Short mmCIF file of C-alpha atoms in Angstrom, two decimals:
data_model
loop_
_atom_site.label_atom_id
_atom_site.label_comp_id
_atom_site.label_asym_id
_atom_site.label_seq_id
_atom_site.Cartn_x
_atom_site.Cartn_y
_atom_site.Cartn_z
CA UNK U 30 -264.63 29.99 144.48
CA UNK U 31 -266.40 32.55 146.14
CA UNK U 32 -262.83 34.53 146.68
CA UNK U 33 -261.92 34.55 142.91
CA UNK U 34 -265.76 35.49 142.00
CA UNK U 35 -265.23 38.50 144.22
CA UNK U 36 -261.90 39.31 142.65
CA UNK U 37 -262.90 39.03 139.17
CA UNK U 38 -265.81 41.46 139.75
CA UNK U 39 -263.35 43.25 141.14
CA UNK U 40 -261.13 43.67 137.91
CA UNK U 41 -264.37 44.22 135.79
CA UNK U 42 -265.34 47.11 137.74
CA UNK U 43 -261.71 48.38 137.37
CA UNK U 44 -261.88 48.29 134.03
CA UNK U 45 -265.41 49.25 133.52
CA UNK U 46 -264.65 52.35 135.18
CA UNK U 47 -261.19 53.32 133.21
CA UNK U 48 -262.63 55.85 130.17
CA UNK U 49 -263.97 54.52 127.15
CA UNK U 50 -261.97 54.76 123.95
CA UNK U 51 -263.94 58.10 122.22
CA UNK U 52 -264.71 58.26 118.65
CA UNK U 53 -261.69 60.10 118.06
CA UNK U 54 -258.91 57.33 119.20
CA UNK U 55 -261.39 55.14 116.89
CA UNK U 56 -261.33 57.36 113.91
CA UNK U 57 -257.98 57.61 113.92
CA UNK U 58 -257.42 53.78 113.72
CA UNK U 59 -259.58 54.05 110.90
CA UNK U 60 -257.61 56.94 109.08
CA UNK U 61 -254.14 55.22 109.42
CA UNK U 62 -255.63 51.57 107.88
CA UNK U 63 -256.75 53.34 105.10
CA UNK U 64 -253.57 55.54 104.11
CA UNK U 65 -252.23 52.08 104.03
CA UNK U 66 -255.01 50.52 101.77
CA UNK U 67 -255.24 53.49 99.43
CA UNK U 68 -250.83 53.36 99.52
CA UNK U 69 -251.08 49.72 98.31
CA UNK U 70 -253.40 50.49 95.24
CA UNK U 71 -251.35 53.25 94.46
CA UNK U 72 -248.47 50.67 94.24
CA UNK U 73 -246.15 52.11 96.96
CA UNK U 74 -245.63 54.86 94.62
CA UNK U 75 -245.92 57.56 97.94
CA UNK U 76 -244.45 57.55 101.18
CA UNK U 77 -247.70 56.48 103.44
CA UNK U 78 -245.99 57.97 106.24
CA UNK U 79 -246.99 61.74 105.06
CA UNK U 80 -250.53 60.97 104.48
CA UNK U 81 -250.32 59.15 107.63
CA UNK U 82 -249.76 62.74 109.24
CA UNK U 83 -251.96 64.40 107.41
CA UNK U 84 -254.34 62.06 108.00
CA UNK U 85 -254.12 62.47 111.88
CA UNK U 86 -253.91 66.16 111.75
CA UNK U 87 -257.54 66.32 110.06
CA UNK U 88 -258.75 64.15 113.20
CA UNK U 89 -260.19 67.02 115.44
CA UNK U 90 -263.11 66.84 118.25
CA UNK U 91 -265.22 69.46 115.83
CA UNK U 92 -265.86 68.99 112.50
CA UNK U 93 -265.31 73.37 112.19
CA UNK U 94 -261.51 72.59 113.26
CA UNK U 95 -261.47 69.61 111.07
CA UNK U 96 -262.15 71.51 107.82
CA UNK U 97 -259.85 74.17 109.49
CA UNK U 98 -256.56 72.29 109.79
CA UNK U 99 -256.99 70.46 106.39
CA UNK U 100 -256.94 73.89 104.46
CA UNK U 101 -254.01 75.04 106.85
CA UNK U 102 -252.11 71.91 106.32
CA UNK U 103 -253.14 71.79 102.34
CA UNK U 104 -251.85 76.02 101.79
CA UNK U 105 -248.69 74.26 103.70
CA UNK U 106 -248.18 71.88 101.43
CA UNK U 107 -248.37 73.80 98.84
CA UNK U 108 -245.45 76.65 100.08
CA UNK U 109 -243.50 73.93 101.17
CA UNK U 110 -243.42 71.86 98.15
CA UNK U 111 -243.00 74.60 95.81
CA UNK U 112 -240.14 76.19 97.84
CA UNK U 113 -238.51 72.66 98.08
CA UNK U 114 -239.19 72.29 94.27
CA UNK U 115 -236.89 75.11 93.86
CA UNK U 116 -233.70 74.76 96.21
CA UNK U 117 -233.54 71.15 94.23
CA UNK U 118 -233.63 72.32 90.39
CA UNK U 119 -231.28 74.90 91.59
CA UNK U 120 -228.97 72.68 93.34
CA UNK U 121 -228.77 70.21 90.54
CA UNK U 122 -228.42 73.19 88.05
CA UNK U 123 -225.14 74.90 89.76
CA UNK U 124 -223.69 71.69 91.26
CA UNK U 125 -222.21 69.18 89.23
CA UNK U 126 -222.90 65.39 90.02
CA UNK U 127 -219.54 64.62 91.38
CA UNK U 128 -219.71 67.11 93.86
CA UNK U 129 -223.34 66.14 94.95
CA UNK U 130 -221.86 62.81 95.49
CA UNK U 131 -218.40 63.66 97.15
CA UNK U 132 -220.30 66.10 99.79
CA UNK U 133 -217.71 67.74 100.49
CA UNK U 134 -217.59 70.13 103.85
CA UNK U 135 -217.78 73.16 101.65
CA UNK U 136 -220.84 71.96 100.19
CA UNK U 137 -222.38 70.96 103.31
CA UNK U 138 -222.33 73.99 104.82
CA UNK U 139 -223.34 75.82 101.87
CA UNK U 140 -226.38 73.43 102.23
CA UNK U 141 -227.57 74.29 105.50
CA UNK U 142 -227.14 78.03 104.75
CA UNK U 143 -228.96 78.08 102.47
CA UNK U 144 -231.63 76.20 103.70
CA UNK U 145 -231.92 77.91 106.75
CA UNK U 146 -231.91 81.27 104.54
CA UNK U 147 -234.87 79.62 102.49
CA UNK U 148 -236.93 78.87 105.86
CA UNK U 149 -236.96 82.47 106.63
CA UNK U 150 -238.10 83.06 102.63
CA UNK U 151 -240.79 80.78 103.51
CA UNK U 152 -241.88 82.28 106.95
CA UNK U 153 -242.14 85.10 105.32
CA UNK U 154 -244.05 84.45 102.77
CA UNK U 155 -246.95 82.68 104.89
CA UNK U 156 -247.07 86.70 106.35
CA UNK U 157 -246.90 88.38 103.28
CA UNK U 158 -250.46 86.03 102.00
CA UNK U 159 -251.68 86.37 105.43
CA UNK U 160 -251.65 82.61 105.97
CA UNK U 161 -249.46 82.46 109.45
CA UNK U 162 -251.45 79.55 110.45
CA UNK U 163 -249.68 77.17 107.62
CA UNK U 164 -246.07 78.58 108.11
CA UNK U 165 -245.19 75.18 110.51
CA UNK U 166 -246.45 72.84 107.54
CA UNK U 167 -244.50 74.85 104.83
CA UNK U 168 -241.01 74.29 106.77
CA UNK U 169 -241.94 70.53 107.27
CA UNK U 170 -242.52 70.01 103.68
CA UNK U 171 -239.75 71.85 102.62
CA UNK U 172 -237.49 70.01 105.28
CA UNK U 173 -238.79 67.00 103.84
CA UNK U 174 -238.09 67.81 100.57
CA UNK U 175 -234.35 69.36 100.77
CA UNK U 176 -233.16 66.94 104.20
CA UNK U 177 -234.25 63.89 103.84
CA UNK U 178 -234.71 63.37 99.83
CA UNK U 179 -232.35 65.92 98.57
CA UNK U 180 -230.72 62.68 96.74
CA UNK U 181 -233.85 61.72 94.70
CA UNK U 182 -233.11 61.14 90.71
CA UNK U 183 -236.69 62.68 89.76
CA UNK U 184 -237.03 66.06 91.94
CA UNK U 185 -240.29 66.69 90.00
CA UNK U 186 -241.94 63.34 90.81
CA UNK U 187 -240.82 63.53 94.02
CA UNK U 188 -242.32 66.90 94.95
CA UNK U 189 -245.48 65.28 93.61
CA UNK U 190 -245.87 62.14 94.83
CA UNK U 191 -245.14 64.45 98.19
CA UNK U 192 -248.14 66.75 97.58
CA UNK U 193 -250.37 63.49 96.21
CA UNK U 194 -249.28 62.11 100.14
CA UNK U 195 -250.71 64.63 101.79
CA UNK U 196 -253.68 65.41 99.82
CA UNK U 197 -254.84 61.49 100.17
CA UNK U 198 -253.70 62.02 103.76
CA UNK U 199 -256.30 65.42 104.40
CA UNK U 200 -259.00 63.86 102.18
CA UNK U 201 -258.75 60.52 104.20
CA UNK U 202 -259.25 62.53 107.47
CA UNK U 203 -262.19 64.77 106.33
CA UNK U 204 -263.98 61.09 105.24
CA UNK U 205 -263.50 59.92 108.79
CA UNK U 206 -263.76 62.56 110.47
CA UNK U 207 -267.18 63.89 109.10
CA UNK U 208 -268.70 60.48 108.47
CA UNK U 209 -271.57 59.72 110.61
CA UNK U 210 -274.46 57.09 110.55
CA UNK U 211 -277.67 58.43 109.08
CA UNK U 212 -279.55 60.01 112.28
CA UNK U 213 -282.44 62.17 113.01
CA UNK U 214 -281.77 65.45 115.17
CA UNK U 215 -284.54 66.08 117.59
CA UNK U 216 -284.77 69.64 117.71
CA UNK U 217 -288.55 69.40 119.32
CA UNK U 218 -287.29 68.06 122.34
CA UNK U 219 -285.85 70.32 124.97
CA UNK U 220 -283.25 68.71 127.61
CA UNK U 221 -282.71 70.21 131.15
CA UNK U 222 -279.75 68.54 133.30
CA UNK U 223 -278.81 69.08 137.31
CA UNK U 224 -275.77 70.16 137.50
CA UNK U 225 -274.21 68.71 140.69
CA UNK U 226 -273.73 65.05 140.56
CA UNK U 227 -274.99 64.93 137.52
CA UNK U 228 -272.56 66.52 135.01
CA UNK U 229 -270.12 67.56 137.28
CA UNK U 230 -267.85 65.81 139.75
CA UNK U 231 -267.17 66.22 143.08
CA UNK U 232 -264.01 68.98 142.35
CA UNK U 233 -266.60 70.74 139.99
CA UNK U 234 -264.82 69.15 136.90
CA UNK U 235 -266.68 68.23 133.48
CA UNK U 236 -265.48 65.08 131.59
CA UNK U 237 -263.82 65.83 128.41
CA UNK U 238 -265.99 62.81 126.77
CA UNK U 239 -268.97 65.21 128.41
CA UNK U 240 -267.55 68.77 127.06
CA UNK U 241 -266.93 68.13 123.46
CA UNK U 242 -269.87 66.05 122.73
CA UNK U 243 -271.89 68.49 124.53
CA UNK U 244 -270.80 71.40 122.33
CA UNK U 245 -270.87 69.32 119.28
CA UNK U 246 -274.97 68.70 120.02
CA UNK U 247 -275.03 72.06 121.25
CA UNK U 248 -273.35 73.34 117.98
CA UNK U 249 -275.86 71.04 115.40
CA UNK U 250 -279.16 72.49 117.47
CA UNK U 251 -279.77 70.50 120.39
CA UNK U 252 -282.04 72.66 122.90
CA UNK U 253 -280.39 71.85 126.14
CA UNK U 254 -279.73 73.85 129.22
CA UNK U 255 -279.46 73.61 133.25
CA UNK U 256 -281.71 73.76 135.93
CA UNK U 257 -279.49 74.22 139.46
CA UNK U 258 -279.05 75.91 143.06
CA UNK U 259 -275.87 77.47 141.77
CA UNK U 260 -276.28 81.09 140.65
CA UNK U 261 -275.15 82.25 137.56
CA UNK U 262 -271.73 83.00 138.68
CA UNK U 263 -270.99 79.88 140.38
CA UNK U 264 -272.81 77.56 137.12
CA UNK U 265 -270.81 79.36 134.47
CA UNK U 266 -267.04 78.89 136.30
CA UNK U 267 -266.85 75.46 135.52
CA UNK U 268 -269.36 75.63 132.37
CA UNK U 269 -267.36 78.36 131.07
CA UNK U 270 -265.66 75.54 127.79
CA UNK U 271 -269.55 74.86 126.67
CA UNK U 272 -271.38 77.03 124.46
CA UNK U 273 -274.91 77.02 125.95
CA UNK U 274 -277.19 79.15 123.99
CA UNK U 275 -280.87 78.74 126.18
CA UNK U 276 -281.60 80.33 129.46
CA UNK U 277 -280.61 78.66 132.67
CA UNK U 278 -282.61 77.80 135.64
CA UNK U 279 -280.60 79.42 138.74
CA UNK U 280 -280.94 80.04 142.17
CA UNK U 281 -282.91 76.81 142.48
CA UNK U 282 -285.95 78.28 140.42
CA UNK U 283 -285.98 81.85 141.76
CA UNK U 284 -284.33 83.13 138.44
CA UNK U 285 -284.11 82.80 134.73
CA UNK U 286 -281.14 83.66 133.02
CA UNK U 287 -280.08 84.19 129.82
CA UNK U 288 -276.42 83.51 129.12
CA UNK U 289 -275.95 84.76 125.73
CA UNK U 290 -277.45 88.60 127.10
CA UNK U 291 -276.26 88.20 130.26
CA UNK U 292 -279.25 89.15 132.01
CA UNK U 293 -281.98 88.02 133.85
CA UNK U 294 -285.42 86.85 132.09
CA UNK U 295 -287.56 86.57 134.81
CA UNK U 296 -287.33 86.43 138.65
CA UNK U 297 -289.31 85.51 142.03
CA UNK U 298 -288.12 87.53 144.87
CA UNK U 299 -288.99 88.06 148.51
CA UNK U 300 -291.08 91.58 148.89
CA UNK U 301 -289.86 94.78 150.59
CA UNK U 302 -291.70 94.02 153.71
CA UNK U 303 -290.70 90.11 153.48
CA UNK U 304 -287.13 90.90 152.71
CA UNK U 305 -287.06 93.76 155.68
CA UNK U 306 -288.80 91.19 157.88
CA UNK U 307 -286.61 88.21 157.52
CA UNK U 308 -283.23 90.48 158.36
CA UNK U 309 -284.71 92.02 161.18
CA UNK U 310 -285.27 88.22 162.51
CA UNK U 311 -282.43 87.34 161.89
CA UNK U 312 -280.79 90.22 163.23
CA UNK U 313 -282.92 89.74 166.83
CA UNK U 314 -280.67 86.12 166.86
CA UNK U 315 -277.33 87.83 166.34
CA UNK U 316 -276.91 86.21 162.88
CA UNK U 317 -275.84 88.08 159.43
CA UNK U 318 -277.59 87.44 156.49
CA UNK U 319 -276.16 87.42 153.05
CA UNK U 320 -278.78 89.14 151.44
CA UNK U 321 -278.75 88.28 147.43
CA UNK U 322 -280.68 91.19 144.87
CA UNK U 323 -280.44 92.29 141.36
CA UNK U 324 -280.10 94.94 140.41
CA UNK U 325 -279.94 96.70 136.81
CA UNK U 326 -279.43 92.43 135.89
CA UNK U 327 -276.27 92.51 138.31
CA UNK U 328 -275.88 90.32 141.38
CA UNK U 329 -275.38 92.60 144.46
CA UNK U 330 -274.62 90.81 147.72
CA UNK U 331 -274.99 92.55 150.84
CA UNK U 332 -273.24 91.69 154.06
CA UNK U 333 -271.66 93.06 157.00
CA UNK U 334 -268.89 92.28 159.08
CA UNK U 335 -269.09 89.44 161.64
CA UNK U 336 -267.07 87.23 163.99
CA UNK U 337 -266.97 84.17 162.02
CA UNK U 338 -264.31 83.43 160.30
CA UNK U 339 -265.97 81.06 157.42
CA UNK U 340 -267.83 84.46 156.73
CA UNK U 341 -264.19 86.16 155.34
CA UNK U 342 -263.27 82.54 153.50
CA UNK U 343 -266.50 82.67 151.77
CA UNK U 344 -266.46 86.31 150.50
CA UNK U 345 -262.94 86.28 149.81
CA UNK U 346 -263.05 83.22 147.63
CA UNK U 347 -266.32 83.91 145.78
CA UNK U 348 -265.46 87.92 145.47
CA UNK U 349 -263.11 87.28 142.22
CA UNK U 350 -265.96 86.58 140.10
CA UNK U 351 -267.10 90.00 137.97
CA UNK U 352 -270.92 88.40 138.22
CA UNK U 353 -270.81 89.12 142.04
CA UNK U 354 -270.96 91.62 143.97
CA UNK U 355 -270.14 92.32 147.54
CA UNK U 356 -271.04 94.97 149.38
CA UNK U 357 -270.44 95.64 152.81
CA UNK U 358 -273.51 97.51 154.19
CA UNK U 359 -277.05 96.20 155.39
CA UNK U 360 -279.47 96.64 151.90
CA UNK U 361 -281.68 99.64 150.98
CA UNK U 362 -284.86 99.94 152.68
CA UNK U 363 -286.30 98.91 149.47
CA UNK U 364 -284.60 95.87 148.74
CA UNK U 365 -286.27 92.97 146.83
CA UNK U 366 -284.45 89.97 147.86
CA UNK U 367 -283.87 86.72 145.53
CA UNK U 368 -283.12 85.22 148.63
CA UNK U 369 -280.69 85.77 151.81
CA UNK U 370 -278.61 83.23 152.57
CA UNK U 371 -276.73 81.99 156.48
CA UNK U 372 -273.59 79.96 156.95
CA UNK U 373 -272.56 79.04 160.48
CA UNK U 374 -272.11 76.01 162.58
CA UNK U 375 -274.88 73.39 161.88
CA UNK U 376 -275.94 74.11 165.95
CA UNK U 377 -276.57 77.98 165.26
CA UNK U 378 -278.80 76.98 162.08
CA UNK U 379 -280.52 74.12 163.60
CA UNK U 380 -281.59 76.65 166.14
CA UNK U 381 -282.24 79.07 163.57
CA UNK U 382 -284.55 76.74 161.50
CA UNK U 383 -286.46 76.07 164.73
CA UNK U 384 -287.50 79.86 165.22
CA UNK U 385 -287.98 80.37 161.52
CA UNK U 386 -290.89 77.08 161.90
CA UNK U 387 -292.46 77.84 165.62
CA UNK U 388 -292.44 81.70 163.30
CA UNK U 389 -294.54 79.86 160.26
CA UNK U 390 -291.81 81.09 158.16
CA UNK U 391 -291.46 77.48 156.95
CA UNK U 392 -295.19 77.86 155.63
CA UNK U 393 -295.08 81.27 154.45
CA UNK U 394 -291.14 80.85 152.15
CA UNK U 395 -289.39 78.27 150.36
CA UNK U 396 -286.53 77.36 152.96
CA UNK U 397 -283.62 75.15 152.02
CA UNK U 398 -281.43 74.06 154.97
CA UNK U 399 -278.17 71.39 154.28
CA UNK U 400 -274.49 70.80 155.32
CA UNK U 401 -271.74 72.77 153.62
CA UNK U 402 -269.04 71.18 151.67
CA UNK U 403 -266.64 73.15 151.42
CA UNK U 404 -267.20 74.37 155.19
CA UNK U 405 -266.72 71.54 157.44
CA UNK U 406 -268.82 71.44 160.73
CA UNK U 407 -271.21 74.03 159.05
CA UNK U 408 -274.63 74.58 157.35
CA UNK U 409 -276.68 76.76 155.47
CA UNK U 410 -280.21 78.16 155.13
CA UNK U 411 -281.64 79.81 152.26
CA UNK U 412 -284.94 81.82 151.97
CA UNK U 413 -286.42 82.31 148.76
CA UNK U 414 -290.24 83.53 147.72
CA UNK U 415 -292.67 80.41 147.95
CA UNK U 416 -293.11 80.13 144.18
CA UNK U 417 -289.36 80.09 143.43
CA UNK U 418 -289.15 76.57 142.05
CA UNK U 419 -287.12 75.05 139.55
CA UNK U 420 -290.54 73.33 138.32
CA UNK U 421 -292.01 76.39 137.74
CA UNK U 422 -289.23 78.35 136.43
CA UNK U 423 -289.42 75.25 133.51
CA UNK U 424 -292.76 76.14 132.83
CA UNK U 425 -291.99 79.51 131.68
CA UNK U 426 -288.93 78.86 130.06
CA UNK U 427 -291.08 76.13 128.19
CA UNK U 428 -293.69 78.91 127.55
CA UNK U 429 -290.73 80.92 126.18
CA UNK U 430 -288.98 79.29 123.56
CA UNK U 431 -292.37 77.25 122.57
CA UNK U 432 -290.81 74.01 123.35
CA UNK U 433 -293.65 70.75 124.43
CA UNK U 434 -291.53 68.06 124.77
CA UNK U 435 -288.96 67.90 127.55
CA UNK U 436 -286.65 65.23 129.09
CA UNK U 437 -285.27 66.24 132.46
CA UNK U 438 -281.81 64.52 133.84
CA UNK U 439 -280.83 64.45 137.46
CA UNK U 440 -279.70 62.56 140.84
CA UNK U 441 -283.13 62.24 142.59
CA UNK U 442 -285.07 58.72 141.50
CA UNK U 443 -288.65 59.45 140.67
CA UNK U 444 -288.57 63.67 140.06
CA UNK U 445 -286.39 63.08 137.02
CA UNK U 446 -286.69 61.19 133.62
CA UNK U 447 -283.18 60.54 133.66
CA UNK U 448 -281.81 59.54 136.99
CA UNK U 449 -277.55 59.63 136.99
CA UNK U 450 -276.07 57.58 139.73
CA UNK U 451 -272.55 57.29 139.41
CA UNK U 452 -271.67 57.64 135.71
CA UNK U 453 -271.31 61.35 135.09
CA UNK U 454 -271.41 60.84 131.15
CA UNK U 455 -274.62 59.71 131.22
CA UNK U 456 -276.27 62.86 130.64
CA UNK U 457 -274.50 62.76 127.27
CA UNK U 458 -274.58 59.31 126.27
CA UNK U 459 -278.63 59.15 126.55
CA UNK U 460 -278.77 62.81 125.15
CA UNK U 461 -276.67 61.85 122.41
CA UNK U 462 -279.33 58.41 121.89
CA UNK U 463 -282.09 60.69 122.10
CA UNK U 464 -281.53 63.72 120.03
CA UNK U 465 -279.71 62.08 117.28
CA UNK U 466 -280.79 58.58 116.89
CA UNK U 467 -280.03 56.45 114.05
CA UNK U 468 -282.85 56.33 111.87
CA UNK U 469 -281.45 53.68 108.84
CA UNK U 470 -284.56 54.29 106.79
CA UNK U 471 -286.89 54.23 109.61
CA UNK U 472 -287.29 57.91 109.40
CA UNK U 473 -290.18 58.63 106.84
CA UNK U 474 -292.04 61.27 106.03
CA UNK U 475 -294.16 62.97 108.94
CA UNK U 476 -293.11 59.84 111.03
CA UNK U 477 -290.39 59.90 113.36
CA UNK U 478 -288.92 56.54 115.17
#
């Protein structure tokens, strides 16, 4: 009993955790049932099969590209069927009936020389109206047209029973594909997600389920942005597919940085003297310091040359981005660090840590110490000013864009209003609840719900 309890929870988790069928498989369902409801009132007098396709094509993540490919596909249409229109009233007008019956091999290789002489026509002509983009739907309906009905009594009410096909086709998948339930957008609130287990994965992947409805909020108004350690470099490599418009919250609160500009907002950095004084320190211990400073809004990241060989890995895989910079030299004497940053084995920065608290250095900066990931058997430590903080760095951006309302999502329980444990699309599911929800009347005037 106990055994096939513990199996069946077994399966459910399986299957709980196997992706959810988006709106888009859905919609699609939707489309094809009613090509066939709107081909039965019409009496079977179409093929349902074309606005079947049609139907499908309009189906698209963003309503933009949705609009898009029904204009390509209708301008396709159109060439097609008028082209086809006129290889079959020529056809019936040379040939006599006896030979279009007989098919002789004469006549079938006339045929396909002539069609394939007519696809280049039609090619061309999608260039010559600057319409490129429709040219593969104007040789389908042509092929259609001239391959698979070329026999058809009635070329004329073929040809537009064709173009009716599609047209219920495109006009079926714009219904489905726009419709929506009535909802309210909450463009008062202002939404600031982690980034690292909590949209991202372990291999620094974002769903798809996560990326499109993301941009479609993102595209309709939602304020939402990131708050992370990452700098901007290292949050806009896997990011790169969403089209964030606010600042972001880097360097865990020592910077703000605005995406669209590419520049940065405002910034917390060590002083001269604090900067000088931490290499030198570090230095007297025989460790390197990558020391991180921007300059003229670019990230410049000064090194030098060491021993350890997780120093060259590092540089040499983080080196390929154009928003860093490595330099090999100590800094100017008039450096203002965002922060300096050591990797080595977690024994050198235990020790390290240890002389940086019997110093009071713990007191006087923000220090971060953890394990590295993608350096096994090491750790880092980062230094930043005391008041670098991604709290405070929401403050001003707050301040900024005149925003009072804010929902915060991350991985720790209790410093977040949305924790995420586990399911990486939950950022988006309870974003997508809480900008948009579905008002059904509730939504009056001066009253929200």
């Amino acid at each position: 009993m106990n055994t096939a309890s513990k199996s069946e929870r077994t399966i459910f988790s399986f299957l709980w955790r196997l992706p959810h069928p988006g709106m888009r498989i859905l919609k699609s369902a939707a489309a094809i049932i009613l090509c066939y409801f709107v081909s039965f009132l019409r009496g079977d007098a179409g093929i349902v099969f074309y606005s079947q396709l049609a139907a499908l094509w309009c189906i698209q993540m963003y309503t933009a590209t949705t609009f898009k490919n029904a204009y390509q596909r209708m301008i396709g249409t159109i060439i097609g069927a008028v082209f086809g229109l006129i290889f079959l009233l020529a056809r019936g007008r040379i040939l006599t009936a006896e030979i279009l019956a007989a098919r002789p091999f004469w006549f079938q290789a006339g045929n396909a020389a002539v069609i394939s002489a007519m696809i280049i026509l039609i090619l061309y002509t999608t260039v010559l109206i600057k319409k490129k983009q429709a040219s593969y739907f104007s040789c389908v309906v042509f092929l259609s047209i001239v391959v698979n009905h070329a026999g058809d009594l009635n070329p004329y009410l073929f040809v537009w029973n064709r173009f009716l096909d599609t047209v219920v086709g495109i006009l079926i998948g714009l219904l489905v594909n726009t419709f929506s339930l009535p909802r309210r957008k909450r463009k008062d609130i202002l939404f600031v997600s982690g980034l690292d287990g909590t949209l991202l994965d372990e291999k620094d992947t974002l769903s798809d389920f996560s990326r499109v409805e993301l941009n479609r909020m993102l595209d309709e108004g939602a304020n939402f942005t990131i708050s992370t350690m990452r700098t901007p470099a290292s949050l806009l490599e896997p990011m790169r597919d969403v089209r964030l418009r606010l600042p972001v919250i880097v360097m865990d609160g020592a910077a703000l940085y605005d995406i669209q500009e590419k520049r940065y907002l405002k910034k917390f950095t060590l002083t001269v003297k604090e900067t000088k004084e931490l290499l030198d320190l570090a230095q007297s211990q025989g460790l390197m310091c990558f020391t991180n400073v921007i300059l003229q809004d670019a990230m410049v990241i000064y090194y030098q040359e060491t021993d350890e060989k997780v120093h060259g890995e590092l540089i040499a895989r983080l080196r390929r981005s154009p928003l860093r910079n490595y330099v090999c030299r100590r800094p100017p004497e008039d450096a203002e660090a965002v922060y300096l940053m050591l990797l080595y084995p977690k024994k050198i920065i235990r020790d390290f840590y240890h002389t940086l608290e019997q110093g009071g250095f713990t007191e006087r900066f923000k220090i971060l110490c953890y394990d590295s990931t993608n350096y096994p058997g090491c750790a880092y430590i980062k230094i930043y000013n005391r008041e670098a903080s991604r709290e405070h760095m929401l403050t001003e951006l707050e301040d900024m864009i005149g925003m009072e309302q804010i929902v915060t999502f991350g991985s720790i329980p209790g410093k977040y209003d949305v924790v995420v444990e586990g399911d990486l699309n939950r950022v988006v599911r309870v974003l997508r609840k809480r900008y948009e929800p579905v008002t059904f009347g509730m939504h009056r005037a001066g009253k929200g719900i």
